[in-house]
Coordinates of N, CA and C in Angstrom, one line a residue:
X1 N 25.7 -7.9 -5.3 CA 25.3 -7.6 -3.9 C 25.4 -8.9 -3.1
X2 N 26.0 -9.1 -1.7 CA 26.1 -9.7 -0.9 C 24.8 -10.3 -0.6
X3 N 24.8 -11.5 -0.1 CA 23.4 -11.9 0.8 C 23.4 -11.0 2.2
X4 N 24.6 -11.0 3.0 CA 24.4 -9.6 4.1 C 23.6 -8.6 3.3
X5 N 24.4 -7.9 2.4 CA 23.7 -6.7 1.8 C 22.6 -6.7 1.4
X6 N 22.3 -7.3 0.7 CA 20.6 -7.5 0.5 C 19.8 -7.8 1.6
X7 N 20.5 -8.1 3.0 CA 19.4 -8.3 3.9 C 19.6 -7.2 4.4
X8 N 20.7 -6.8 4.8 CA 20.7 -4.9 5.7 C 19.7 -4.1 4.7
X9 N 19.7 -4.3 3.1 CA 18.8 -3.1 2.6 C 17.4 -3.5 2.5
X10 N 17.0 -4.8 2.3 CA 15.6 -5.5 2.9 C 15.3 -5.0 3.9
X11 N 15.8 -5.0 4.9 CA 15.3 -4.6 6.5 C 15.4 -2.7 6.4
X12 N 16.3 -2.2 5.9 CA 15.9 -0.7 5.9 C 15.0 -0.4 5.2
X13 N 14.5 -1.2 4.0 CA 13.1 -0.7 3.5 C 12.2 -1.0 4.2
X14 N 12.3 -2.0 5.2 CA 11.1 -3.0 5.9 C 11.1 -1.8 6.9
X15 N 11.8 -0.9 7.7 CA 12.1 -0.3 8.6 C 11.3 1.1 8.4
X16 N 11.3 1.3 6.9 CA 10.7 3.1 6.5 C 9.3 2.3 6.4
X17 N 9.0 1.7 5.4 CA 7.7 1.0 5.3 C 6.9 1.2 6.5
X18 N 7.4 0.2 7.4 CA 7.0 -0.1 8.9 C 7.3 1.2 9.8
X19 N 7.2 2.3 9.7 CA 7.4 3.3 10.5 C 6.7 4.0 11.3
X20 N 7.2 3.6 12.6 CA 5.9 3.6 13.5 C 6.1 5.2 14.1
X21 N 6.8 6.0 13.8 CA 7.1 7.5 15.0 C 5.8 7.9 15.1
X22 N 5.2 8.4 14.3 CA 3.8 8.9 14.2 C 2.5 8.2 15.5
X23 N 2.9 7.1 15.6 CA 2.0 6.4 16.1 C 2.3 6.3 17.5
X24 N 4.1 6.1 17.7 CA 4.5 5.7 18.9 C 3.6 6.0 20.0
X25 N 2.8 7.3 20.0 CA 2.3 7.9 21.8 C 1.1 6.9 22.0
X26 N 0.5 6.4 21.1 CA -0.6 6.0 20.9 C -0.4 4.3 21.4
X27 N 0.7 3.6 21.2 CA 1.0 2.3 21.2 C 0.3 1.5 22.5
X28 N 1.0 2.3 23.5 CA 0.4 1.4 25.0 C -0.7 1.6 25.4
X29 N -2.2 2.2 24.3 CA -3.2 2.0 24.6 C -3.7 0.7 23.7
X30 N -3.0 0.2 22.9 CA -2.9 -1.0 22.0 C -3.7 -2.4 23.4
X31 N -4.9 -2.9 22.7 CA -5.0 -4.0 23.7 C -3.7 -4.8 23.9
X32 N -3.7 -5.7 25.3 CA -2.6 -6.0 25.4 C -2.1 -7.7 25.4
X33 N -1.5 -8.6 25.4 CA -1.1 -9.4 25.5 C -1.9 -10.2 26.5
X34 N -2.5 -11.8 26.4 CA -3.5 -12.3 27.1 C -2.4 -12.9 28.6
X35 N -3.1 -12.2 29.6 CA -1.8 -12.1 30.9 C -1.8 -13.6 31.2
X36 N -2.3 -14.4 31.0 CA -2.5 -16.1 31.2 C -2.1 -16.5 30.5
X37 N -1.4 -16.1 29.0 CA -0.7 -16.7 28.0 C 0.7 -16.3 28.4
X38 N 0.8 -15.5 29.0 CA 2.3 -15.1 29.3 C 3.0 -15.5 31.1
X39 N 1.5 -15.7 31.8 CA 2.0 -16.5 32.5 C 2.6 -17.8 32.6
X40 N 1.7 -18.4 31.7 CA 2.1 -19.9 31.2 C 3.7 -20.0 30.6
X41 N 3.8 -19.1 29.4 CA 5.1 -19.1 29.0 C 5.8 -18.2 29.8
X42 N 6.0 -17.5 31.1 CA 6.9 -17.6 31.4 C 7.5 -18.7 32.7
X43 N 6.2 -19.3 32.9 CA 6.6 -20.4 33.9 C 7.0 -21.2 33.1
X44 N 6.9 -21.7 32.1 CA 7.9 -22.8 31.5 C 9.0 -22.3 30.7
X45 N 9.8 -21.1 31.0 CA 11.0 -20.5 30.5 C 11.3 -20.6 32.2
X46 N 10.6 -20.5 32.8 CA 11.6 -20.3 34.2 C 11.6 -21.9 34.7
X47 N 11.2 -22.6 34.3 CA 11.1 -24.4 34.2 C 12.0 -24.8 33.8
X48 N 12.5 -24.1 32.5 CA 13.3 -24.3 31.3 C 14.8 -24.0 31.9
X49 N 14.8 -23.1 32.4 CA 16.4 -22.1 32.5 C 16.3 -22.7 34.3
X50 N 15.8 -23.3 34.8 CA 15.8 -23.2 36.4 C 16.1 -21.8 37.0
X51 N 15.5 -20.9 36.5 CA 15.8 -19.5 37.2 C 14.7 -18.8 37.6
X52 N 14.3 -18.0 38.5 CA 13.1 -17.7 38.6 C 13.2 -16.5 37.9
X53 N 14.2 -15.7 37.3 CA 14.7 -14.4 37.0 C 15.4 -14.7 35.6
X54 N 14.3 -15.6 34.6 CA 14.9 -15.2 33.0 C 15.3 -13.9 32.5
X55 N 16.6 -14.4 31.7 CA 16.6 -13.5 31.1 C 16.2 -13.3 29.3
X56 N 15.6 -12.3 28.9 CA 14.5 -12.2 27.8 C 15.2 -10.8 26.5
X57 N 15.1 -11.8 26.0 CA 15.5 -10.5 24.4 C 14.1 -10.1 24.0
X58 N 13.7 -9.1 24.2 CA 12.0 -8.8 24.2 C 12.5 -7.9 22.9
X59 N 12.3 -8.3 21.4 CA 13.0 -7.9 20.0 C 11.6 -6.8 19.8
X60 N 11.8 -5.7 19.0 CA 10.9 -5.0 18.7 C 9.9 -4.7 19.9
X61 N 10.4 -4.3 20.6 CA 9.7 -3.9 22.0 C 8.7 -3.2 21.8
X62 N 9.0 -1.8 20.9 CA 8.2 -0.8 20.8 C 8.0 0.5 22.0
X63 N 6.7 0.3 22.5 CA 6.7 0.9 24.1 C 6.8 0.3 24.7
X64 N 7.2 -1.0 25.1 CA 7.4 -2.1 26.0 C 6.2 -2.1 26.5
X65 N 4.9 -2.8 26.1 CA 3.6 -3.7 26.2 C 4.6 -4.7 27.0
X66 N 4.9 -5.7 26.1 CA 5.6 -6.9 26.1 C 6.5 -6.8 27.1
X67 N 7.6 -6.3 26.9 CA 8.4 -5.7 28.1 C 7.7 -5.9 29.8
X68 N 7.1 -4.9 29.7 CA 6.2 -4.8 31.0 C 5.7 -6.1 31.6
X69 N 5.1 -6.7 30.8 CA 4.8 -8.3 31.7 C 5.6 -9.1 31.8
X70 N 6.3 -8.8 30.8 CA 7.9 -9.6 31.6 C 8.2 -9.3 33.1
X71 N 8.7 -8.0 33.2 CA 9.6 -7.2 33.6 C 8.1 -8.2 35.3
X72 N 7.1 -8.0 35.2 CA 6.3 -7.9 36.0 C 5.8 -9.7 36.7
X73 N 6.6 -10.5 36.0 CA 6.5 -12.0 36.4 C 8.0 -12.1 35.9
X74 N 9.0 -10.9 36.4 CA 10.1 -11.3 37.6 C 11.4 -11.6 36.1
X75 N 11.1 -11.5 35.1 CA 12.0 -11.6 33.9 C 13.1 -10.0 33.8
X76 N 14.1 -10.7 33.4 CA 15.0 -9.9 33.6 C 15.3 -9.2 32.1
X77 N 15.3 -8.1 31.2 CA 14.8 -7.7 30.2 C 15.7 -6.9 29.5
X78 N 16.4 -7.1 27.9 CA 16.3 -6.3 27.1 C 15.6 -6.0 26.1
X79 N 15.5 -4.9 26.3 CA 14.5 -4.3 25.0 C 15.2 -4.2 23.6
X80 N 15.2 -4.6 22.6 CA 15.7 -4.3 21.3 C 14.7 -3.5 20.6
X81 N 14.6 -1.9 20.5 CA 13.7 -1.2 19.5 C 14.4 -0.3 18.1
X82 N 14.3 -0.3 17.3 CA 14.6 0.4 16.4 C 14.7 2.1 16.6
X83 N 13.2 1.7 16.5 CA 12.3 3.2 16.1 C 12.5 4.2 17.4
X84 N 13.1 5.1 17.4 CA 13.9 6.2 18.8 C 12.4 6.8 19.3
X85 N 11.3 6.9 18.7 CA 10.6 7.8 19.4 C 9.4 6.3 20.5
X86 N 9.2 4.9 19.6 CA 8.8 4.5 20.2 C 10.0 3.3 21.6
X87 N 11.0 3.6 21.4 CA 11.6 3.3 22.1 C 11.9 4.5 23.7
X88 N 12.0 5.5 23.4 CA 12.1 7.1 24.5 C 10.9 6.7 25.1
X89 N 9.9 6.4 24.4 CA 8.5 6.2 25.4 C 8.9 4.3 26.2
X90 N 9.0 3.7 25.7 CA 9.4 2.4 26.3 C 10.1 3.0 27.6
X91 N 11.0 3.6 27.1 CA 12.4 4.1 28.4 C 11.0 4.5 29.7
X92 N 11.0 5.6 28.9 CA 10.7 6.7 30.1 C 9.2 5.6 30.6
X93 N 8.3 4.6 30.0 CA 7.4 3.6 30.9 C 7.9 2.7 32.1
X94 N 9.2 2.3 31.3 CA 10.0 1.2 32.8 C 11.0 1.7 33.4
X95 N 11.1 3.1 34.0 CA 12.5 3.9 34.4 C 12.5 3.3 36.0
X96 N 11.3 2.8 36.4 CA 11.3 2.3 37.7 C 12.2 1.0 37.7
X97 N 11.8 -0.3 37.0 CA 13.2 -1.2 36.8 C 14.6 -1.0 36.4
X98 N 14.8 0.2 35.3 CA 15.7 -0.1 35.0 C 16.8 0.6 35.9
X99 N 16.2 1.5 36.8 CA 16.8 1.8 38.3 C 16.9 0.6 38.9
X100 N 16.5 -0.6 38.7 CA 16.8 -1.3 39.9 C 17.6 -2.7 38.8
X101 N 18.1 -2.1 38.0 CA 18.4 -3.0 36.8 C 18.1 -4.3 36.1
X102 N 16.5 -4.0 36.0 CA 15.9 -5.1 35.5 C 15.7 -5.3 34.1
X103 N 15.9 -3.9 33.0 CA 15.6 -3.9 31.8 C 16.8 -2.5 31.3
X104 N 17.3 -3.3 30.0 CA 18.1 -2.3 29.5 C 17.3 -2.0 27.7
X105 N 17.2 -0.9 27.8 CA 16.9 -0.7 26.0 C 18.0 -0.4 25.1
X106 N 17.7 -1.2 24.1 CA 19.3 -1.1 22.7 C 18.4 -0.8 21.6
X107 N 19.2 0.0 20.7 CA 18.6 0.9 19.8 C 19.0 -0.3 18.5
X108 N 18.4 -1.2 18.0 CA 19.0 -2.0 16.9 C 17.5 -3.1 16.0
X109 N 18.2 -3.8 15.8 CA 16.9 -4.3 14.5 C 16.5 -5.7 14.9
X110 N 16.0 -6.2 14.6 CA 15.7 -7.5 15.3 C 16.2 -8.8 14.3
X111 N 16.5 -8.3 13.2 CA 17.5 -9.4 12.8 C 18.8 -9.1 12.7
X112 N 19.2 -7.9 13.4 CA 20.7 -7.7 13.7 C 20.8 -7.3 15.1
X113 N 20.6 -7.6 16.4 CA 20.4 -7.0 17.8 C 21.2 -6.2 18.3
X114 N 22.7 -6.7 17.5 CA 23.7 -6.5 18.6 C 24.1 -7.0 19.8
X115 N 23.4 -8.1 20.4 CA 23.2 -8.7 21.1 C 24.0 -9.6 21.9
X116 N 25.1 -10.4 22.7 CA 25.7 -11.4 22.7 C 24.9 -12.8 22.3
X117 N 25.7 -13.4 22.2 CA 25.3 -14.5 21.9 C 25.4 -15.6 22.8
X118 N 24.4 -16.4 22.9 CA 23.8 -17.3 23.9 C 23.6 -16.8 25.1
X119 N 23.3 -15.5 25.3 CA 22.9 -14.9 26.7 C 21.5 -15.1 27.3
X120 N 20.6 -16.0 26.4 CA 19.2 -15.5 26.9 C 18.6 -16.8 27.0
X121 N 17.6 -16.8 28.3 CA 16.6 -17.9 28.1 C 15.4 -18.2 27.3
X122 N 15.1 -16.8 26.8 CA 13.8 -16.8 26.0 C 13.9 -15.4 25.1
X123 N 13.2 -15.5 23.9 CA 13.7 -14.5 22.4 C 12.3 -13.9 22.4
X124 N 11.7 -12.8 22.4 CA 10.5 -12.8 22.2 C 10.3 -11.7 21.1
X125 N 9.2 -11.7 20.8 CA 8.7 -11.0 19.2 C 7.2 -10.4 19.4
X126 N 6.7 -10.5 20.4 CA 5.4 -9.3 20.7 C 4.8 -9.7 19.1
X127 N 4.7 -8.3 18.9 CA 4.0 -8.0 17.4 C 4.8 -7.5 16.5
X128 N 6.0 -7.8 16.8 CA 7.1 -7.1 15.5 C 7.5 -8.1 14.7
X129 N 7.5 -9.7 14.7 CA 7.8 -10.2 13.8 C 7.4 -10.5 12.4
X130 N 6.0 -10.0 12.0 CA 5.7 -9.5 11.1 C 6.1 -8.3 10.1
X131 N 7.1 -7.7 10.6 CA 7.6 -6.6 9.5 C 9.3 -6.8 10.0
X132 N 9.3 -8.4 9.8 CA 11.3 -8.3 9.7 C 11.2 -9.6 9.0
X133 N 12.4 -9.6 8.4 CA 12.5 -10.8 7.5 C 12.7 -12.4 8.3
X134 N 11.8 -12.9 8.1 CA 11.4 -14.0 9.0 C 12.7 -15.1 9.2
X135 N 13.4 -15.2 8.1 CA 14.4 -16.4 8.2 C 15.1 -15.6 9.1
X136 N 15.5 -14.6 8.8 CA 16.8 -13.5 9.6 C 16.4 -13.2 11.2
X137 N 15.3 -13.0 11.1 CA 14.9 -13.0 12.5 C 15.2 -14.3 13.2
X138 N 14.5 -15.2 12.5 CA 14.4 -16.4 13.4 C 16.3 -17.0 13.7
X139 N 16.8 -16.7 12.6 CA 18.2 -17.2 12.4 C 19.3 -16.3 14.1
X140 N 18.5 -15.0 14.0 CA 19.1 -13.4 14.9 C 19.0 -14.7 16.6
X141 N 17.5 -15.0 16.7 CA 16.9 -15.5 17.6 C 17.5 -16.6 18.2
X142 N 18.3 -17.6 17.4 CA 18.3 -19.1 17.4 C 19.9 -18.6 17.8
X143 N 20.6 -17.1 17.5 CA 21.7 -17.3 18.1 C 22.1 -16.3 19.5
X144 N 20.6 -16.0 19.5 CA 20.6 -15.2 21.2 C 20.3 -16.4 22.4
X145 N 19.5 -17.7 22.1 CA 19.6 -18.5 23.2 C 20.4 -18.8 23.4
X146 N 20.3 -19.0 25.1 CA 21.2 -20.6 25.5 C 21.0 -21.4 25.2
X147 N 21.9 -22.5 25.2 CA 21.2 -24.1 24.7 C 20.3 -24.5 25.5
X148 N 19.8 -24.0 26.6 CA 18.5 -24.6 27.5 C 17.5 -23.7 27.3
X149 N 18.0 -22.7 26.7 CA 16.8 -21.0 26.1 C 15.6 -22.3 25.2
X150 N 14.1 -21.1 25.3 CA 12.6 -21.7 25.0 C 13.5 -21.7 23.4
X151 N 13.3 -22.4 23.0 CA 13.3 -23.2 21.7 C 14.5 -22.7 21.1
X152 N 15.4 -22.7 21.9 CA 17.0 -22.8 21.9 C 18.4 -24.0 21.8
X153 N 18.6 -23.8 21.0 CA 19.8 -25.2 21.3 C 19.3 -26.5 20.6
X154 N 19.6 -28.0 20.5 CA 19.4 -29.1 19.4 C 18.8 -28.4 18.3
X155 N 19.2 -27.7 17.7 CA 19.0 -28.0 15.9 C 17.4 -27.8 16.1
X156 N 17.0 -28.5 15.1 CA 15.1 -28.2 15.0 C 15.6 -27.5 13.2
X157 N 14.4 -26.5 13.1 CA 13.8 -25.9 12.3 C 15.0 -24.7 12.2
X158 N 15.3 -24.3 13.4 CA 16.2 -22.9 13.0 C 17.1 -22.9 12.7
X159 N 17.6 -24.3 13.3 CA 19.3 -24.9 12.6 C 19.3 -25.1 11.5
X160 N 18.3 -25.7 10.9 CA 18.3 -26.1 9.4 C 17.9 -24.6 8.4
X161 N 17.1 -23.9 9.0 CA 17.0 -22.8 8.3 C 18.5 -21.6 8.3
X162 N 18.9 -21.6 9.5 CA 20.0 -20.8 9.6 C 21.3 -21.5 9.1
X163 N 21.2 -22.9 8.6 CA 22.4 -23.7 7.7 C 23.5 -23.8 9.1
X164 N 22.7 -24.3 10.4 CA 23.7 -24.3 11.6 C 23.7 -26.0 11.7
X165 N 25.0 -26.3 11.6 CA 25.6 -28.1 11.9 C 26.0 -27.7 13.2
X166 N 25.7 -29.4 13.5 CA 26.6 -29.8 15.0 C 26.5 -29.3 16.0
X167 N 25.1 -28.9 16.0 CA 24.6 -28.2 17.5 C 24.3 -30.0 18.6

């Protein structure tokens, strides 16, 4: 078996394990994200990218918690959710942006996005980085920034973890 292979079947067990349908209605009464921590990080992604209008891989969205305070200090937003029932509720929470094209939702995994590559100023992980394979994610992440993206671009930790030369 391939190292891909063993990581697509890692992550579909991590995916049944982790299965949130049952729970999805329940999510966005989940306490929420401390709004002064996310102010802070997103004024230094919009510091970072000189944009006042980042754009954010918001990975394992869920019902878009995360999502939402983006979406609401002006970040420009895709949703990456897996799980179809807690993703339909994400949808149908932000239908008001994504009319005005501020957030798109993609049905995929967070260490495989589908995603382009280098499109984003900031990779975010809410509460789902705990049930994906941490190198793979972080590896997924390191190749969704821009080189000016929050902890994007020079090498560091993720280049050496992801076996990335010559950044």
């Amino acid at each position: 078996m391939t190292t891909s292979t063993q990581d697509s079947t890692q992550q579909k067990i991590v995916e049944k394990v982790w299965d949130y349908t049952k729970h999805a209605k329940f999510y966005e009464y989940r306490p929420n994200y401390a709004p002064s921590s996310i102010d802070m990080l997103a004024f230094l992604v919009k510091q970072s990218s000189q944009t006042t209008a980042p754009k954010v891989a918001d990975i394992g969205a869920g019902t878009g918690n995360l999502s939402i305070m983006l979406l609401e200090r002006g970040c420009k937003v895709v949703a990456v959710e897996p799980n179809d029932a807690m993703r339909e509720i994400g949808i149908e929470r932000t239908k008001e942006w994504a009319q005005k094209g501020q957030i798109e939702w993609v049905r995929a995994s967070g260490v495989d996005s589908t995603l382009a590559s280098g499109e984003f100023d900031w990779v975010t992980f809410g509460s789902s980085f705990n049930v994906m394979d941490r190198q793979s994610a972080l590896c997924e992440a390191h190749r969704l920034l821009r080189s000016s993206g929050l902890n994007g671009g020079g090498g560091g930790e993720s280049s050496r973890v992801c076996g990335i030369t010559g950044i």
